[in-house]
Short mmCIF file of C-alpha atoms and ligand atoms in Angstrom, two decimals:
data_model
loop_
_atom_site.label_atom_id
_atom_site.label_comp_id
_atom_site.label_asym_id
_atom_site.label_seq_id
_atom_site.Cartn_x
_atom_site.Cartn_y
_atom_site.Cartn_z
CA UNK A 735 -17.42 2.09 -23.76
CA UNK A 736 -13.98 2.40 -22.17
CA UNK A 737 -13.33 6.21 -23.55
CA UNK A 738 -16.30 7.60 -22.24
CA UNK A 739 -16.13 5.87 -18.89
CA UNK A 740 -18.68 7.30 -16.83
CA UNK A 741 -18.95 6.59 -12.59
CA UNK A 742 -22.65 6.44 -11.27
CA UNK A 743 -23.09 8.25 -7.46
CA UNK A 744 -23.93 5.98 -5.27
CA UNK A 745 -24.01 8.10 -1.76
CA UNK A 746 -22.67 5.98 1.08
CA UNK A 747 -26.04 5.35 3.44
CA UNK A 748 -24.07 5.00 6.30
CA UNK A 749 -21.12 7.61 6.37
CA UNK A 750 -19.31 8.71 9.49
CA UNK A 751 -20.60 10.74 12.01
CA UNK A 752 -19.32 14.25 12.06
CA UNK A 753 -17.91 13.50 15.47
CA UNK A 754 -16.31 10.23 14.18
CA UNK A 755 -14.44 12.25 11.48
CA UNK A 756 -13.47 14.95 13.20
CA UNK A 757 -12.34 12.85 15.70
CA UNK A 758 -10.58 10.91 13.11
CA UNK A 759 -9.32 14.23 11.37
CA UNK A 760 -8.00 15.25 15.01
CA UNK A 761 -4.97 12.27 14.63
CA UNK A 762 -5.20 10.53 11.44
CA UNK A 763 -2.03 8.74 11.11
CA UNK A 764 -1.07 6.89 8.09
CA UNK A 765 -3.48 4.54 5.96
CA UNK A 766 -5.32 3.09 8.87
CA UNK A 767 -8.59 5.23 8.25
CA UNK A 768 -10.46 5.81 5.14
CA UNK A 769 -12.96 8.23 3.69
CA UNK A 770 -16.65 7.29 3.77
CA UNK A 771 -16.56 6.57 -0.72
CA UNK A 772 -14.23 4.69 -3.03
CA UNK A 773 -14.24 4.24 -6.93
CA UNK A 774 -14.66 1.25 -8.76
CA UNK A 775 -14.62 0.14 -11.78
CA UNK A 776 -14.63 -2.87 -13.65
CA UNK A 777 -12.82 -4.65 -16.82
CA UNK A 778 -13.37 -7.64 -18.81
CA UNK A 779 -11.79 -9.12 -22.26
CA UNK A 780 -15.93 -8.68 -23.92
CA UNK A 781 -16.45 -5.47 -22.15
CA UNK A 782 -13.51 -3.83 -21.16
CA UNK A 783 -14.17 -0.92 -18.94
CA UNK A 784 -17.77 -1.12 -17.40
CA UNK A 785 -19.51 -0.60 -13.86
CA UNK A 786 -18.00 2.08 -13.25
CA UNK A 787 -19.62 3.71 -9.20
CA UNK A 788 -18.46 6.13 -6.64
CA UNK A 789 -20.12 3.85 -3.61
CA UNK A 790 -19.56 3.20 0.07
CA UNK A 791 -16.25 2.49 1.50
CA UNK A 792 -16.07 -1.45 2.23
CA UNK A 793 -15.16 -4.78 2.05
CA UNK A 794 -14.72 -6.60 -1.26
CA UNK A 795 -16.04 -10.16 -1.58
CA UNK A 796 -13.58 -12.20 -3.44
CA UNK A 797 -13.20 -16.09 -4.64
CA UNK A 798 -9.94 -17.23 -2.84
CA UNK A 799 -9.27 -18.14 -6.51
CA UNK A 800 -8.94 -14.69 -7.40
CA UNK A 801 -5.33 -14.36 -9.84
CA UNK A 802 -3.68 -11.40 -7.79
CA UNK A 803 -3.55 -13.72 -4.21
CA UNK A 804 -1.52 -16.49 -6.31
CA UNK A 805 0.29 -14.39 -9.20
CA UNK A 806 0.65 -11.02 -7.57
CA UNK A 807 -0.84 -9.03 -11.16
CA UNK A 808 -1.68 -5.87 -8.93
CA UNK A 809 -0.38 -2.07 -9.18
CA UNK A 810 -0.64 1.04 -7.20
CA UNK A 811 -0.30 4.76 -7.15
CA UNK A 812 0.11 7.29 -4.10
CA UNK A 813 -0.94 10.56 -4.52
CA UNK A 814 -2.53 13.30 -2.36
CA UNK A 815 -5.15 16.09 -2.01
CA UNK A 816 -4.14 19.22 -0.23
CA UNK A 817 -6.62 21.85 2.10
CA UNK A 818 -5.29 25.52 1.04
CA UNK A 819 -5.73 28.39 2.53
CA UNK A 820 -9.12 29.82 0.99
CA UNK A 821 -10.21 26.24 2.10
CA UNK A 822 -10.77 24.68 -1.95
CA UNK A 823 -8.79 21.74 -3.05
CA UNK A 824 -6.04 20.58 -4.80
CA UNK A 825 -3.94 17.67 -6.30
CA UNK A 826 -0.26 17.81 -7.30
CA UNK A 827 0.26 16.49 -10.88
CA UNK A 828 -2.43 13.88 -11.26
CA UNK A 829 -2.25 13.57 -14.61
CA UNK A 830 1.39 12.68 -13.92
CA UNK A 831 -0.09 9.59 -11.64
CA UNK A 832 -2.17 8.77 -14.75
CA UNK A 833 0.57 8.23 -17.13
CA UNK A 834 2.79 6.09 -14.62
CA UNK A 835 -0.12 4.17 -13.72
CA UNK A 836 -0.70 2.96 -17.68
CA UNK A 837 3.04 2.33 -17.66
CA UNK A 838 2.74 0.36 -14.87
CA UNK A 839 -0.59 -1.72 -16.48
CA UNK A 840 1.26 -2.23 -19.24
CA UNK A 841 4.61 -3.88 -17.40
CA UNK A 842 2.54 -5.99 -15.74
CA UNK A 843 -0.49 -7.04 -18.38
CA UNK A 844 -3.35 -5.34 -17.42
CA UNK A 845 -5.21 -3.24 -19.32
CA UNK A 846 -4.97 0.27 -19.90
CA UNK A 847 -7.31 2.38 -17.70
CA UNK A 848 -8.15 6.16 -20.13
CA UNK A 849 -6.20 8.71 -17.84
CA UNK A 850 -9.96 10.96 -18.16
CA UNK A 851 -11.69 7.75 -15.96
CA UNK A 852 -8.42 7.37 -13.65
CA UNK A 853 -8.26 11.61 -12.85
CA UNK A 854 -12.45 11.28 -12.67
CA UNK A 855 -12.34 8.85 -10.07
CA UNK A 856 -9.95 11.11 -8.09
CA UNK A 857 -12.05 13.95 -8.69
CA UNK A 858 -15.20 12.54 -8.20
CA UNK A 859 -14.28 10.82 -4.44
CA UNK A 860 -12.18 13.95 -3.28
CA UNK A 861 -15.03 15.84 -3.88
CA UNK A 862 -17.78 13.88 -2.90
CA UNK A 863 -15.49 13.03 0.29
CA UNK A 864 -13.86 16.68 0.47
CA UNK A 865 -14.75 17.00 4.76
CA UNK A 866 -12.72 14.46 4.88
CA UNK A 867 -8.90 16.36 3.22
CA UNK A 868 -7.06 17.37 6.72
CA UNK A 869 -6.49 20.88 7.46
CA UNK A 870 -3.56 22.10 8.94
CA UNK A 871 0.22 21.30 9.06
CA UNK A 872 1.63 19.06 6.54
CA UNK A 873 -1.90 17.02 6.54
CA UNK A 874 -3.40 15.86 3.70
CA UNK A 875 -6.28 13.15 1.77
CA UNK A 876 -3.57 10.41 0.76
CA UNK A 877 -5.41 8.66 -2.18
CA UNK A 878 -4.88 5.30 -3.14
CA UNK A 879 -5.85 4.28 -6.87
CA UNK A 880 -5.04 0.38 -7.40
CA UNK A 881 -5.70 -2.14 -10.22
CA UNK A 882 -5.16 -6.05 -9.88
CA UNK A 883 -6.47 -9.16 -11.93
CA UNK A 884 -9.59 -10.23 -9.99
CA UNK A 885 -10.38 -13.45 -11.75
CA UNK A 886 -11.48 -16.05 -10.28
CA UNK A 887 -8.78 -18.37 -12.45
CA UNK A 888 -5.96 -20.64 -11.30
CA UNK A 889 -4.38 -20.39 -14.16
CA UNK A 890 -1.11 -18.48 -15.32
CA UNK A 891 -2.14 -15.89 -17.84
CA UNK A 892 -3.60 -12.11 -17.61
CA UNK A 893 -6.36 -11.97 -15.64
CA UNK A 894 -9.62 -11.73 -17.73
CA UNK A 895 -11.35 -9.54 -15.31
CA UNK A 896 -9.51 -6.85 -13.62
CA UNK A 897 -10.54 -4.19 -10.88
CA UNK A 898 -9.79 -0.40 -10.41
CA UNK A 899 -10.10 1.34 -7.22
CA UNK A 900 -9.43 4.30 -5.78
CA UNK A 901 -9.92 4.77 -1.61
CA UNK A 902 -8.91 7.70 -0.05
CA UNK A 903 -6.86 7.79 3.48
CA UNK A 904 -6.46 11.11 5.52
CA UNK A 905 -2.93 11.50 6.41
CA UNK A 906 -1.39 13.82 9.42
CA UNK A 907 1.94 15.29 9.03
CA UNK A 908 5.13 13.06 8.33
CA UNK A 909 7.10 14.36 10.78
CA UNK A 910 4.73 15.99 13.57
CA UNK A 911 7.39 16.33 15.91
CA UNK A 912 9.96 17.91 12.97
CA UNK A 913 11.45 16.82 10.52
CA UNK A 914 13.76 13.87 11.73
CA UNK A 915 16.78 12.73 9.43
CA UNK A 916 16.77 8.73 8.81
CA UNK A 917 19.08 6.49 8.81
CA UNK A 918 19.84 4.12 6.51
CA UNK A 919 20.93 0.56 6.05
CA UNK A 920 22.44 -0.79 2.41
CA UNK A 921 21.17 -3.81 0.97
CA UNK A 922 24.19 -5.72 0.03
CA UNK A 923 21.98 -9.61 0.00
CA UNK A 924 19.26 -8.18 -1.31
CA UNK A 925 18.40 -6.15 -4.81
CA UNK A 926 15.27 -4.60 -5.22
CA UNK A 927 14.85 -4.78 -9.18
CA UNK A 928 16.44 -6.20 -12.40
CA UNK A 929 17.24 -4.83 -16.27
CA UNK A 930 14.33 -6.66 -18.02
CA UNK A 931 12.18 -6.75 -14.35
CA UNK A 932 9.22 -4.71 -13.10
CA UNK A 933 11.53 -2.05 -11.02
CA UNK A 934 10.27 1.03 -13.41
CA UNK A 935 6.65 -0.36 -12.46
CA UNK A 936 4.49 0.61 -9.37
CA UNK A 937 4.32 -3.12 -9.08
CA UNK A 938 2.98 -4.35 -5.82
CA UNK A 939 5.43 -7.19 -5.87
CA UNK A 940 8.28 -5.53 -5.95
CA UNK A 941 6.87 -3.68 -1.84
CA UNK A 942 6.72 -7.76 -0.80
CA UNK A 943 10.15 -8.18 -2.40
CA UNK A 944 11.47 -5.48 -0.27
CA UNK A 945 9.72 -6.03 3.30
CA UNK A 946 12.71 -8.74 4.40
CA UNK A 947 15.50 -5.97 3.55
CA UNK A 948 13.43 -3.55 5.24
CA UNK A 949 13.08 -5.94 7.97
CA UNK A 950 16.92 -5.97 8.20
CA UNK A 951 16.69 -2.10 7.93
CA UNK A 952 15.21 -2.03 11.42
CA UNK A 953 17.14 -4.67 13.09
CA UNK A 954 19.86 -3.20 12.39
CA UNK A 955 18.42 0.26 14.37
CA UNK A 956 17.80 1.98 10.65
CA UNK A 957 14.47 3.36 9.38
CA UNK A 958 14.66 2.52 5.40
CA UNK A 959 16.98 0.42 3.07
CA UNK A 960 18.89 1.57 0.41
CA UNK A 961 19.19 -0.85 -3.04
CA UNK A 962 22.21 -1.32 -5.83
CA UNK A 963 21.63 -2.41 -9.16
CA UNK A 964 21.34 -5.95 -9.21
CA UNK A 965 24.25 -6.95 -11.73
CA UNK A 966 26.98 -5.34 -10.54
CA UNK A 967 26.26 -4.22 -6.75
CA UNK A 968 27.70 -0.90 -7.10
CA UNK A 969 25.55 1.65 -8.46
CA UNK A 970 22.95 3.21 -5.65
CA UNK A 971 19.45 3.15 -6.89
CA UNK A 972 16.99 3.91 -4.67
CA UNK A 973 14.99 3.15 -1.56
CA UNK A 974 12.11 0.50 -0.64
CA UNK A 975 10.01 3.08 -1.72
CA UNK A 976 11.84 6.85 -2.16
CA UNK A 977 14.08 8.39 -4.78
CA UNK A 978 17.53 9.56 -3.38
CA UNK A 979 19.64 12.98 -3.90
CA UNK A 980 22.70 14.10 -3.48
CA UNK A 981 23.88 17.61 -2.64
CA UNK A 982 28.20 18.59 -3.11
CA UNK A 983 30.21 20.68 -1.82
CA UNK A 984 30.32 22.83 -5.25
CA UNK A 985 26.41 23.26 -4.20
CA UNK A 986 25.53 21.25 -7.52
CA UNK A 987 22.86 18.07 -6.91
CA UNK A 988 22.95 15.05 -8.50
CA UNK A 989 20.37 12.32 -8.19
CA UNK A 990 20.56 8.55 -9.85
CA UNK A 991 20.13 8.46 -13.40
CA UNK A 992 16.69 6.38 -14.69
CA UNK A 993 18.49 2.97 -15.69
CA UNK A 994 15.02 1.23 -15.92
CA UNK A 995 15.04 -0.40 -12.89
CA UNK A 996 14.63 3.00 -11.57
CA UNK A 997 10.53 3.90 -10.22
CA UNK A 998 10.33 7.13 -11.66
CA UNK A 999 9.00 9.37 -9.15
CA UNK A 1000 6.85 12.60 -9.91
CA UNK A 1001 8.29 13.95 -6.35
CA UNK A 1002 12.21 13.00 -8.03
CA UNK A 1003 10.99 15.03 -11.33
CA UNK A 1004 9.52 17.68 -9.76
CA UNK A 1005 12.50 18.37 -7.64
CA UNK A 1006 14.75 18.19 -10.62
CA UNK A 1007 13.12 21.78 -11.60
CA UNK A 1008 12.50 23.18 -8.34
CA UNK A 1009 16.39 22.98 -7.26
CA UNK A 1010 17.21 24.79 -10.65
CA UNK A 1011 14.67 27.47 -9.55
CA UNK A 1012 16.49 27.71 -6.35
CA UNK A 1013 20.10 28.14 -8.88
CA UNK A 1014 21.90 24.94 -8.26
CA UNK A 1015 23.08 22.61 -11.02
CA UNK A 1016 21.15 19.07 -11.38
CA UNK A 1017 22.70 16.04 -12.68
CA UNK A 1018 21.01 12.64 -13.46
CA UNK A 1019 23.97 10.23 -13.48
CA UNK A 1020 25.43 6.92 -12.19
CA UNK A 1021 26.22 7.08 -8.08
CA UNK A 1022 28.47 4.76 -7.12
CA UNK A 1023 28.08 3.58 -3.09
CA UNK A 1024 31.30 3.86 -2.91
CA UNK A 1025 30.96 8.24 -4.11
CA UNK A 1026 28.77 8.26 -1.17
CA UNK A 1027 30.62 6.19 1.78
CA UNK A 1028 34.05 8.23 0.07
CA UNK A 1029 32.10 11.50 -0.15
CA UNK A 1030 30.15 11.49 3.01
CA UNK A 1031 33.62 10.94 4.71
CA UNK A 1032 35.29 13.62 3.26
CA UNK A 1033 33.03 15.86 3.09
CA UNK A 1034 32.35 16.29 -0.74
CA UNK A 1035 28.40 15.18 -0.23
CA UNK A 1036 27.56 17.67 1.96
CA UNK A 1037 23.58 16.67 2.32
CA UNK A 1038 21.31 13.13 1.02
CA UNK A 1039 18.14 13.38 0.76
CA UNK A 1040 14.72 11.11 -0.12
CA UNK A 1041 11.90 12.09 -1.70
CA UNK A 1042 8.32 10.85 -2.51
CA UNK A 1043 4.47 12.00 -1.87
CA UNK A 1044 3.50 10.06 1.81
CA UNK A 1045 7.08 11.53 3.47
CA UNK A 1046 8.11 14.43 0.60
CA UNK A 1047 11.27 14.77 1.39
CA UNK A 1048 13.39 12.97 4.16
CA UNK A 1049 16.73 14.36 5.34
CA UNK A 1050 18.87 10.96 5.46
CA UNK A 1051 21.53 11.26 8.30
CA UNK A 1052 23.53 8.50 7.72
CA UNK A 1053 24.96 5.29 5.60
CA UNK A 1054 24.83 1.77 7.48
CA UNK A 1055 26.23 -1.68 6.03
CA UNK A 1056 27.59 -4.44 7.81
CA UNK A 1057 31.20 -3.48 9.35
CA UNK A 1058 30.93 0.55 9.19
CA UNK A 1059 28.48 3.31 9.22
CA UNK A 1060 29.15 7.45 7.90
CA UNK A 1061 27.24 10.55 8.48
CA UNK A 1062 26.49 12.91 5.91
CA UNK A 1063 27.13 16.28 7.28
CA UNK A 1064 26.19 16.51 10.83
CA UNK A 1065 23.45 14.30 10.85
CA UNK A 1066 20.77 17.59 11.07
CA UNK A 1067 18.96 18.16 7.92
CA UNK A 1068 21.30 20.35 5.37
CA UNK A 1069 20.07 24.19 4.23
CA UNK A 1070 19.72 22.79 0.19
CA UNK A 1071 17.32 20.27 1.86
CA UNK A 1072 15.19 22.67 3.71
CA UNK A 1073 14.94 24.78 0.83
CA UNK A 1074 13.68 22.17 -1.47
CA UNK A 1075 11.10 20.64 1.13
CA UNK A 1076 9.81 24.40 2.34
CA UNK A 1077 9.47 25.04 -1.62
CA UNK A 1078 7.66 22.09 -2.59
CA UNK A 1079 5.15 22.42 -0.13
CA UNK A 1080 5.16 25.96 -0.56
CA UNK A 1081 3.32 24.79 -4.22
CA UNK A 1082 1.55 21.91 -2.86
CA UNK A 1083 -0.15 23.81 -0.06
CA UNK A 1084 -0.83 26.59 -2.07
CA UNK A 1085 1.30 29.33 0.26
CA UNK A 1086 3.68 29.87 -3.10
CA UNK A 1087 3.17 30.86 -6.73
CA UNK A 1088 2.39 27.46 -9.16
CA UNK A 1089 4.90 28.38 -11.51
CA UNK A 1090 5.00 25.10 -13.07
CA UNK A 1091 1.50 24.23 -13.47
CA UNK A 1092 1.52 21.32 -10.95
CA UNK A 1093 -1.65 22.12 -8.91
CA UNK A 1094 -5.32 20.80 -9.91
CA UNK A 1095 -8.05 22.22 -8.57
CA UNK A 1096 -10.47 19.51 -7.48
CA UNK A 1097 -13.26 21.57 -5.59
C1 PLP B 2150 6.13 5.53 -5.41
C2 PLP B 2150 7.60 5.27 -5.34
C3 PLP B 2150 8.54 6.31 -5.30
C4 PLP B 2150 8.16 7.77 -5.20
O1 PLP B 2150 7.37 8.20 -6.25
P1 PLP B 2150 6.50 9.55 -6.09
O2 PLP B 2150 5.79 9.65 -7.39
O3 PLP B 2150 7.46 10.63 -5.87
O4 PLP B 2150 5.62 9.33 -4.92
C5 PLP B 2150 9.88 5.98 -5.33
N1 PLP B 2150 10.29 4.69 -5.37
C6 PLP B 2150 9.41 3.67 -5.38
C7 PLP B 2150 9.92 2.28 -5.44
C8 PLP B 2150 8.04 3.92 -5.38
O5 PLP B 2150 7.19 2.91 -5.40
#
């Protein structure tokens, strides 16, 4: 039964060389290679959770019927696996990725996956897969766990049959040249989520919703878009796919308050404590675009920032729209920022003392 889900082993026969994955290892990129296992698991409306392997990495066979191509019933989460020091390994809040990922199912009508089977599956392919977790700089095994209706049914209603996977993608630093401030363009066509919508969800369909702002992004000579609310165009959200902060010129940081169309990021909570560790004041409120065109002209925002697990945290160097652009501060990454990203991964790559708990040892 579901509770007790249990994965079967089932050793890929043909892994990768240890000369393919170290030359792999040597430049890995971002989510173009993957690890030699996934997890997979299985649900129907008579059996719920069932079938449950670690097996090869590898193409899925698929009726062209199946309900997430036409009705987009599919959600994600990103998380990572980090090398320490003493060489054992570690993931950052999983449990954390577990929640959000049944209060994504549940958004978006698929079933509840028991947050023991979702961390197992983690555990069981970073271990089983643990050559594969990067060592060295800001490198890392970027795991992908992802559930979509896999019915082979036309028809508009939950999916009776549903898949869970988790792959696992080795991921080189973010920044291997340094950390390089974005820019950023501001939506004003298009919004990225709606009260009563599937914003608060790690909803595949709200990434295809945002590619043609994105698109516009980089037209316009920008690297990521920035959404408003969708009612009254005014209050800042977030970005396609990061949470955004603020830091003033009183030193105190303020980030957008969770309106529910809002993804709640574990990066965004976790640096709500860390910059009160490091003695500033943190505010969850309403940001206007306005406060930040106003306040990055005059000085009163002093540094923005984005955060989430594939970039951690992104100095941003300036606001674009159509007609004007403003730099916050002088375009460099800010001191507040530095501190936050150096303490972060600090905990994540085990250099600093886990005083919140965050770290998991997986093997
Ligand atoms: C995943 C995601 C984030 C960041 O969340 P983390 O848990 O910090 O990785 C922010 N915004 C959107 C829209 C996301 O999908």
């Amino acid at each position: 039964m579901s509770a007790d889900l249990q994965f079967t082993v089932e050793p890929n026969t043909k892994p990768a060389s240890d000369d393919q994955r170290a030359s792999i290892l040597a430049n890995p990129g971002f989510g173009q290679n993957f690890s030699d296992h996934m997890a997979i698991a299985t649900w129907t409306k008579e059996q719920g959770w069932h079938d449950a392997r670690i097996t090869a990495f590898g193409p899925l066979e698929l009726s062209p019927a199946t309900a997430v191509f036409h009705y987009a019933q599919s959600i994600f989460e990103g998380m990572k696996a980090y090398r320490h020091p003493d060489d054992s390994i570690h993931a950052f809040r999983p449990e954390a990725n577990a929640r959000r990922f049944n209060r994504s199912a549940q958004r978006l009508a698929l079933p509840e996956l028991p947050e023991e089977a979702f961390l197992d599956a983690v555990r069981r392919v970073v271990t089983i897969d643990k050559d594969w977790v990067p060592a060295g700089g800001e490198s890392s095994l970027y795991l992908r766990p992802v559930m979509f209706g896999s019915d082979p049914y036309l028809g508009v209603r939950p999916s009776a049959q549903v898949t869970f996977l988790v792959m696992a993608s080795p991921a080189g630093s973010y920044f291997p040249n340094g950390v390089k401030p974005v820019r950023i363009w501001l939506s004003e066509e298009y919004t990225r989520a709606a009260p009563g919508g599937t914003g608060a969800a790690k909803a595949a369909g709200n990434y295809a919703a945002s590619l043609v702002a994105q698109a516009e992004a980089v037209e316009q000579g920008c690297d990521q878009v920035a959404f408003l609310d969708a009612i009254e165009r005014k209050w800042l959200e977030e970005l396609g796919g990061m949470n955004l902060y603020f830091v003033l010129d009183d030193n105190s940081v303020v980030t957008p308050e969770l309106s529910g169309t809002i993804l709640e990021g574990i990066t965004r909570d976790s640096i709500l404590k860390l910059v009160t560790d490091l003695g500033h004041t943190v505010t969850e409120r309403k940001i206007s675009i306005d406060e930040w065109r106003d306040g990055a002209a005059s000085g009163r925002i002093r540094e923005v920032f984005a955060c989430g697990t594939a970039a951690v945290i992104t100095p941003v160097a300036s606001l674009k729209w159509h007609g004007g652009e403003v730099q916050v501060g002088d375009g460099e990454a800010g001191p507040v920022t530095a501190a936050v990203r150096t303490a972060l991964l600090d905990v994540q790559y085990g250099r600093a003392a886990d005083t919140h708990n965050w770290m998991t040892r997986i093997c």
